[in-house]
């Protein structure tokens, strides 16, 4: 079963095609947040490189965030419209899970991060289990300093991953047991998306296109302001 | 303006005729809409899901809330538009979407969805300007509508007088220098505590008021074909502050009369100046009952062919996008799939 993976949760745009033989082709571009402009041509290009017709795709997988709201909506709207038009099922995977997948061979506590803007990070914690890693927290949002205090309090050896934390190295400088990975693997990748989705596809964990939505973790400002004014 | 609208070479030259079915997608503001139109005129389905209730408590459209709602509604609305038209994806010959002007996050949901459909069905994608689509809305209901004509386009975001010389040939005659007419209705309704959206609220309460009770200014009535509504809004606020006992009905009726007087007078003058034989109304404010009545009266007096779209065709919908997409595809060919959205996209004028 061929899977098309679409990833737009950060400033990077990516897509990949693969299946049981692994990833056949992938395209990534990270320039200027032009998700809507790059994504569909990237999919066409990946299909060409993989020598696959779009009609051969059996599953559309998408990174559902957390991440950049507009980027996520471009990715999710594109992915679900493709799945709808091709009449195939979908698989949604979190951006933080994708980051953890790349460092799944570490025995340390894995903490993955995505930039949430406004001085905050989206993050989640993972532990190694047989065959991969397992998320042991919800998707969370907080400042780099909040996260640093949590990590210090845990007293554990930590592998800290992702462009979110990389943006605030000073927050994690003084933590002896925390290694901030600052090379490669800092963006969620479309290849990891295809690999993770393949595992879900084998277990037939599919979703319908009309129910796949981004993980926002933050309410719209207007709603928050309204709630404050209204005392809710 | 996007390059693709200035006549980039067609991707390929699809055959566009009376049997060509275009699926249109519109998400520029707070309506999620998808429609299927055959041959540019025959509306097979037109589904509009309004988010007005989601934004009402904020007194205006909240961009982030609108974008989230579009993303949730786009697939169900798309599915219903195909179902109501009795079509399968294979029957669709091209996909059109609004690329601007509008709210950028909202536009991108529709553009992304439309490009994905075009890719999956292997049919051309066509970028459509929202303002141009409003100009085309008239053709969907009045096959006798002929060029050249003058269109008064009045909505929450726009107030334009356009001379439509031919398909794709538009001359901008006048526009608002500050607030759009619909925006003035929203702001005044909000100030008067009449709720959101302001147009229908003022329209209905004004029925029981005296339009001559207060002599609000007719802004820029004497000067050219441009509009200005922010002074009128200020005049309403000042009058109510100075006369707290004034009846809200009278304020609403007098305000509405002042707006309509200016709109109708300038539309007439534009028709006279261009020698156009027809005058058309478009945009959400065209649903206002006083505007409709006085517009028809003016056209009758001046011997102009009047065109008043139905309420469904005045407000944002995707049938007008699909229709414009058909004409645009026939004239300019497909739009490349690397196109994005432009929140400030202008109407291409001559
Ligand atoms: Zn409109």
mmCIF file of C-alpha atoms in Angstrom, chain A residues 4-232:
data_model
loop_
_atom_site.group_PDB
_atom_site.id
_atom_site.type_symbol
_atom_site.label_atom_id
_atom_site.label_comp_id
_atom_site.label_asym_id
_atom_site.label_seq_id
_atom_site.Cartn_x
_atom_site.Cartn_y
_atom_site.Cartn_z
ATOM 1 C CA UNK A 4 1.622 9.935 0.525
ATOM 2 C CA UNK A 5 2.876 11.931 3.522
ATOM 3 C CA UNK A 6 2.349 15.706 3.823
ATOM 4 C CA UNK A 7 4.173 17.784 6.405
ATOM 5 C CA UNK A 8 3.749 21.558 6.864
ATOM 6 C CA UNK A 9 3.819 22.097 10.641
ATOM 7 C CA UNK A 10 6.914 24.284 10.739
ATOM 8 C CA UNK A 11 8.560 26.732 8.348
ATOM 9 C CA UNK A 12 9.487 23.661 6.305
ATOM 10 C CA UNK A 13 7.248 22.115 3.645
ATOM 11 C CA UNK A 14 7.688 18.430 2.921
ATOM 12 C CA UNK A 15 6.124 15.446 1.271
ATOM 13 C CA UNK A 16 7.169 11.849 0.776
ATOM 14 C CA UNK A 17 5.882 8.697 -0.900
ATOM 15 C CA UNK A 18 6.552 5.220 0.376
ATOM 16 C CA UNK A 19 5.220 1.908 1.583
ATOM 17 C CA UNK A 20 6.467 -1.468 2.722
ATOM 18 C CA UNK A 21 9.718 -0.984 0.776
ATOM 19 C CA UNK A 22 10.405 2.238 2.659
ATOM 20 C CA UNK A 23 10.462 5.787 1.340
ATOM 21 C CA UNK A 24 10.557 5.973 -2.472
ATOM 22 C CA UNK A 25 10.902 9.744 -2.836
ATOM 23 C CA UNK A 26 10.737 12.850 -0.705
ATOM 24 C CA UNK A 27 10.904 16.592 -1.165
ATOM 25 C CA UNK A 28 11.619 19.200 1.502
ATOM 26 C CA UNK A 29 11.876 22.953 1.191
ATOM 27 C CA UNK A 30 12.329 25.488 3.957
ATOM 28 C CA UNK A 31 12.141 29.001 2.715
ATOM 29 C CA UNK A 32 9.896 31.878 3.583
ATOM 30 C CA UNK A 33 6.784 30.056 4.786
ATOM 31 C CA UNK A 34 5.356 29.633 1.319
ATOM 32 C CA UNK A 35 3.541 26.406 2.161
ATOM 33 C CA UNK A 36 0.619 26.943 -0.186
ATOM 34 C CA UNK A 37 2.859 27.747 -3.141
ATOM 35 C CA UNK A 38 5.295 24.839 -2.670
ATOM 36 C CA UNK A 39 3.172 21.971 -1.445
ATOM 37 C CA UNK A 40 1.203 20.831 -4.509
ATOM 38 C CA UNK A 41 4.178 21.198 -6.925
ATOM 39 C CA UNK A 42 6.266 19.221 -4.384
ATOM 40 C CA UNK A 43 3.714 16.410 -4.417
ATOM 41 C CA UNK A 44 3.803 16.330 -8.227
ATOM 42 C CA UNK A 45 7.605 16.228 -8.121
ATOM 43 C CA UNK A 46 7.709 13.447 -5.522
ATOM 44 C CA UNK A 47 5.273 11.361 -7.607
ATOM 45 C CA UNK A 48 7.505 11.805 -10.659
ATOM 46 C CA UNK A 49 10.632 10.842 -8.751
ATOM 47 C CA UNK A 50 8.946 7.808 -7.198
ATOM 48 C CA UNK A 51 7.467 6.898 -10.620
ATOM 49 C CA UNK A 52 4.084 6.697 -9.012
ATOM 50 C CA UNK A 53 0.746 7.958 -10.310
ATOM 51 C CA UNK A 54 -1.309 9.790 -7.727
ATOM 52 C CA UNK A 55 -4.114 7.310 -8.419
ATOM 53 C CA UNK A 56 -1.895 4.523 -7.020
ATOM 54 C CA UNK A 57 -1.799 6.192 -3.581
ATOM 55 C CA UNK A 58 -3.731 4.141 -1.018
ATOM 56 C CA UNK A 59 -3.410 6.344 2.077
ATOM 57 C CA UNK A 60 -2.821 10.051 2.656
ATOM 58 C CA UNK A 61 -0.909 10.769 5.869
ATOM 59 C CA UNK A 62 -0.576 14.257 7.297
ATOM 60 C CA UNK A 63 1.301 15.983 10.094
ATOM 61 C CA UNK A 64 -1.525 17.455 12.201
ATOM 62 C CA UNK A 65 0.760 19.562 14.415
ATOM 63 C CA UNK A 66 1.093 21.219 16.782
ATOM 64 C CA UNK A 67 2.845 23.920 14.772
ATOM 65 C CA UNK A 68 2.256 26.998 12.605
ATOM 66 C CA UNK A 69 -1.507 27.446 12.272
ATOM 67 C CA UNK A 70 -1.492 28.603 8.674
ATOM 68 C CA UNK A 71 1.085 26.029 7.584
ATOM 69 C CA UNK A 72 -0.895 23.246 9.252
ATOM 70 C CA UNK A 73 -4.128 24.318 7.598
ATOM 71 C CA UNK A 74 -2.492 24.338 4.170
ATOM 72 C CA UNK A 75 -1.191 20.820 4.793
ATOM 73 C CA UNK A 76 -4.374 19.446 6.336
ATOM 74 C CA UNK A 77 -6.719 21.057 3.761
ATOM 75 C CA UNK A 78 -4.544 19.736 0.924
ATOM 76 C CA UNK A 79 -4.227 16.259 2.442
ATOM 77 C CA UNK A 80 -7.891 15.791 3.195
ATOM 78 C CA UNK A 81 -9.002 17.147 -0.172
ATOM 79 C CA UNK A 82 -6.612 14.713 -1.875
ATOM 80 C CA UNK A 83 -7.905 11.828 0.225
ATOM 81 C CA UNK A 84 -11.504 12.874 -0.490
ATOM 82 C CA UNK A 85 -10.877 13.112 -4.243
ATOM 83 C CA UNK A 86 -8.887 9.864 -4.405
ATOM 84 C CA UNK A 87 -11.393 8.124 -2.096
ATOM 85 C CA UNK A 88 -8.679 6.808 0.222
ATOM 86 C CA UNK A 89 -8.382 6.854 4.035
ATOM 87 C CA UNK A 90 -6.116 9.137 6.062
ATOM 88 C CA UNK A 91 -3.706 8.886 8.953
ATOM 89 C CA UNK A 92 -2.898 11.924 11.115
ATOM 90 C CA UNK A 93 0.407 11.996 12.992
ATOM 91 C CA UNK A 94 1.634 14.607 15.479
ATOM 92 C CA UNK A 95 4.648 16.773 14.625
ATOM 93 C CA UNK A 96 6.178 15.990 18.032
ATOM 94 C CA UNK A 97 5.802 12.232 17.440
ATOM 95 C CA UNK A 98 7.608 12.654 14.116
ATOM 96 C CA UNK A 99 10.553 14.323 15.846
ATOM 97 C CA UNK A 100 10.728 11.539 18.449
ATOM 98 C CA UNK A 101 10.708 8.840 15.763
ATOM 99 C CA UNK A 102 14.028 10.083 14.407
ATOM 100 C CA UNK A 103 15.789 9.611 17.768
ATOM 101 C CA UNK A 104 13.942 6.438 18.778
ATOM 102 C CA UNK A 105 17.156 4.540 19.502
ATOM 103 C CA UNK A 106 18.017 6.703 22.504
ATOM 104 C CA UNK A 107 17.493 5.209 25.956
ATOM 105 C CA UNK A 108 17.216 8.644 27.547
ATOM 106 C CA UNK A 109 14.023 10.560 28.186
ATOM 107 C CA UNK A 110 13.247 12.127 24.805
ATOM 108 C CA UNK A 111 11.671 15.578 24.729
ATOM 109 C CA UNK A 112 10.647 16.978 21.350
ATOM 110 C CA UNK A 113 9.823 20.611 20.640
ATOM 111 C CA UNK A 114 8.273 22.776 17.945
ATOM 112 C CA UNK A 115 8.355 26.575 17.985
ATOM 113 C CA UNK A 116 4.977 27.943 19.137
ATOM 114 C CA UNK A 117 5.983 31.613 18.571
ATOM 115 C CA UNK A 118 5.295 34.304 21.177
ATOM 116 C CA UNK A 119 8.170 32.967 23.298
ATOM 117 C CA UNK A 120 6.591 29.526 23.768
ATOM 118 C CA UNK A 121 7.209 25.932 22.709
ATOM 119 C CA UNK A 122 5.003 22.970 21.930
ATOM 120 C CA UNK A 123 6.553 19.898 23.535
ATOM 121 C CA UNK A 124 5.987 16.295 24.590
ATOM 122 C CA UNK A 125 7.999 13.546 26.359
ATOM 123 C CA UNK A 126 8.770 10.038 25.061
ATOM 124 C CA UNK A 127 10.331 6.835 26.344
ATOM 125 C CA UNK A 128 11.807 3.954 24.464
ATOM 126 C CA UNK A 129 9.603 0.851 24.255
ATOM 127 C CA UNK A 130 10.162 -2.343 22.262
ATOM 128 C CA UNK A 131 9.891 -1.376 18.578
ATOM 129 C CA UNK A 132 10.057 2.374 19.004
ATOM 130 C CA UNK A 133 9.097 5.154 21.383
ATOM 131 C CA UNK A 134 5.932 5.949 23.262
ATOM 132 C CA UNK A 135 4.598 9.364 24.149
ATOM 133 C CA UNK A 136 4.156 9.601 27.921
ATOM 134 C CA UNK A 137 2.643 13.102 28.133
ATOM 135 C CA UNK A 138 -0.013 15.107 26.314
ATOM 136 C CA UNK A 139 1.027 17.668 23.741
ATOM 137 C CA UNK A 140 1.976 20.630 25.925
ATOM 138 C CA UNK A 141 2.667 24.319 25.497
ATOM 139 C CA UNK A 142 4.918 26.504 27.667
ATOM 140 C CA UNK A 143 7.902 28.822 27.752
ATOM 141 C CA UNK A 144 11.444 27.459 27.348
ATOM 142 C CA UNK A 145 12.038 28.334 31.012
ATOM 143 C CA UNK A 146 8.975 26.325 32.106
ATOM 144 C CA UNK A 147 10.297 23.340 30.189
ATOM 145 C CA UNK A 148 13.835 23.798 31.594
ATOM 146 C CA UNK A 149 12.482 23.772 35.177
ATOM 147 C CA UNK A 150 10.480 20.617 34.470
ATOM 148 C CA UNK A 151 13.508 18.865 33.044
ATOM 149 C CA UNK A 152 15.653 19.908 35.995
ATOM 150 C CA UNK A 153 13.008 18.682 38.446
ATOM 151 C CA UNK A 154 12.795 15.284 36.703
ATOM 152 C CA UNK A 155 16.472 14.654 37.416
ATOM 153 C CA UNK A 156 16.647 12.451 34.306
ATOM 154 C CA UNK A 157 19.108 12.248 31.431
ATOM 155 C CA UNK A 158 17.303 14.018 28.613
ATOM 156 C CA UNK A 159 17.674 14.200 24.848
ATOM 157 C CA UNK A 160 16.089 17.483 23.766
ATOM 158 C CA UNK A 161 15.159 17.682 20.097
ATOM 159 C CA UNK A 162 13.585 20.106 17.630
ATOM 160 C CA UNK A 163 13.732 23.575 16.139
ATOM 161 C CA UNK A 164 11.633 24.872 19.047
ATOM 162 C CA UNK A 165 14.277 24.304 21.723
ATOM 163 C CA UNK A 166 17.053 25.146 19.279
ATOM 164 C CA UNK A 167 15.717 28.628 19.122
ATOM 165 C CA UNK A 168 16.289 29.112 22.852
ATOM 166 C CA UNK A 169 19.627 27.367 23.641
ATOM 167 C CA UNK A 170 20.303 29.724 26.555
ATOM 168 C CA UNK A 171 17.271 28.366 28.442
ATOM 169 C CA UNK A 172 18.856 24.875 28.580
ATOM 170 C CA UNK A 173 22.537 25.895 28.914
ATOM 171 C CA UNK A 174 22.930 25.261 32.624
ATOM 172 C CA UNK A 175 21.295 21.805 32.650
ATOM 173 C CA UNK A 176 24.046 19.191 32.957
ATOM 174 C CA UNK A 177 21.816 16.198 32.211
ATOM 175 C CA UNK A 178 20.111 17.724 29.159
ATOM 176 C CA UNK A 179 21.626 17.338 25.727
ATOM 177 C CA UNK A 180 20.186 19.775 23.217
ATOM 178 C CA UNK A 181 20.545 18.190 19.775
ATOM 179 C CA UNK A 182 21.564 21.041 17.532
ATOM 180 C CA UNK A 183 22.402 19.242 14.317
ATOM 181 C CA UNK A 184 19.979 17.766 11.784
ATOM 182 C CA UNK A 185 16.636 16.195 12.656
ATOM 183 C CA UNK A 186 15.297 19.501 13.904
ATOM 184 C CA UNK A 187 12.179 19.600 11.699
ATOM 185 C CA UNK A 188 9.431 16.981 11.594
ATOM 186 C CA UNK A 189 10.137 15.017 8.433
ATOM 187 C CA UNK A 190 7.840 13.668 5.747
ATOM 188 C CA UNK A 191 9.922 10.465 5.556
ATOM 189 C CA UNK A 192 9.293 9.776 9.255
ATOM 190 C CA UNK A 193 5.619 10.544 8.603
ATOM 191 C CA UNK A 194 5.423 7.884 5.877
ATOM 192 C CA UNK A 195 7.225 5.333 8.067
ATOM 193 C CA UNK A 196 5.048 5.983 11.117
ATOM 194 C CA UNK A 197 1.892 6.037 9.009
ATOM 195 C CA UNK A 198 2.901 2.717 7.435
ATOM 196 C CA UNK A 199 2.945 1.121 10.876
ATOM 197 C CA UNK A 200 -0.524 2.543 11.596
ATOM 198 C CA UNK A 201 -1.774 1.431 8.178
ATOM 199 C CA UNK A 202 -0.733 -2.164 8.929
ATOM 200 C CA UNK A 203 -2.905 -1.960 12.048
ATOM 201 C CA UNK A 204 -5.660 -0.346 9.913
ATOM 202 C CA UNK A 205 -5.766 2.706 12.157
ATOM 203 C CA UNK A 206 -7.375 4.967 9.585
ATOM 204 C CA UNK A 207 -9.286 8.216 9.884
ATOM 205 C CA UNK A 208 -11.872 9.825 7.601
ATOM 206 C CA UNK A 209 -10.947 13.011 5.683
ATOM 207 C CA UNK A 210 -13.845 14.984 7.152
ATOM 208 C CA UNK A 211 -12.685 14.522 10.748
ATOM 209 C CA UNK A 212 -8.938 15.207 10.451
ATOM 210 C CA UNK A 213 -8.136 18.578 12.053
ATOM 211 C CA UNK A 214 -4.952 20.319 13.208
ATOM 212 C CA UNK A 215 -3.920 20.142 16.878
ATOM 213 C CA UNK A 216 -3.952 23.839 17.815
ATOM 214 C CA UNK A 217 -3.353 23.785 21.614
ATOM 215 C CA UNK A 218 -4.099 27.502 21.644
ATOM 216 C CA UNK A 219 -7.505 29.097 21.309
ATOM 217 C CA UNK A 220 -7.925 32.062 18.956
ATOM 218 C CA UNK A 221 -6.935 35.333 20.681
ATOM 219 C CA UNK A 222 -10.404 36.778 20.282
ATOM 220 C CA UNK A 223 -11.899 33.809 22.138
ATOM 221 C CA UNK A 224 -9.356 34.135 24.954
ATOM 222 C CA UNK A 225 -9.978 37.883 25.290
ATOM 223 C CA UNK A 226 -13.712 37.288 25.288
ATOM 224 C CA UNK A 227 -13.400 34.674 28.015
ATOM 225 C CA UNK A 228 -11.302 37.028 30.155
ATOM 226 C CA UNK A 229 -13.764 39.898 29.692
ATOM 227 C CA UNK A 230 -16.649 37.603 30.426
ATOM 228 C CA UNK A 231 -14.989 36.009 33.458
ATOM 229 C CA UNK A 232 -14.981 32.475 32.015
#
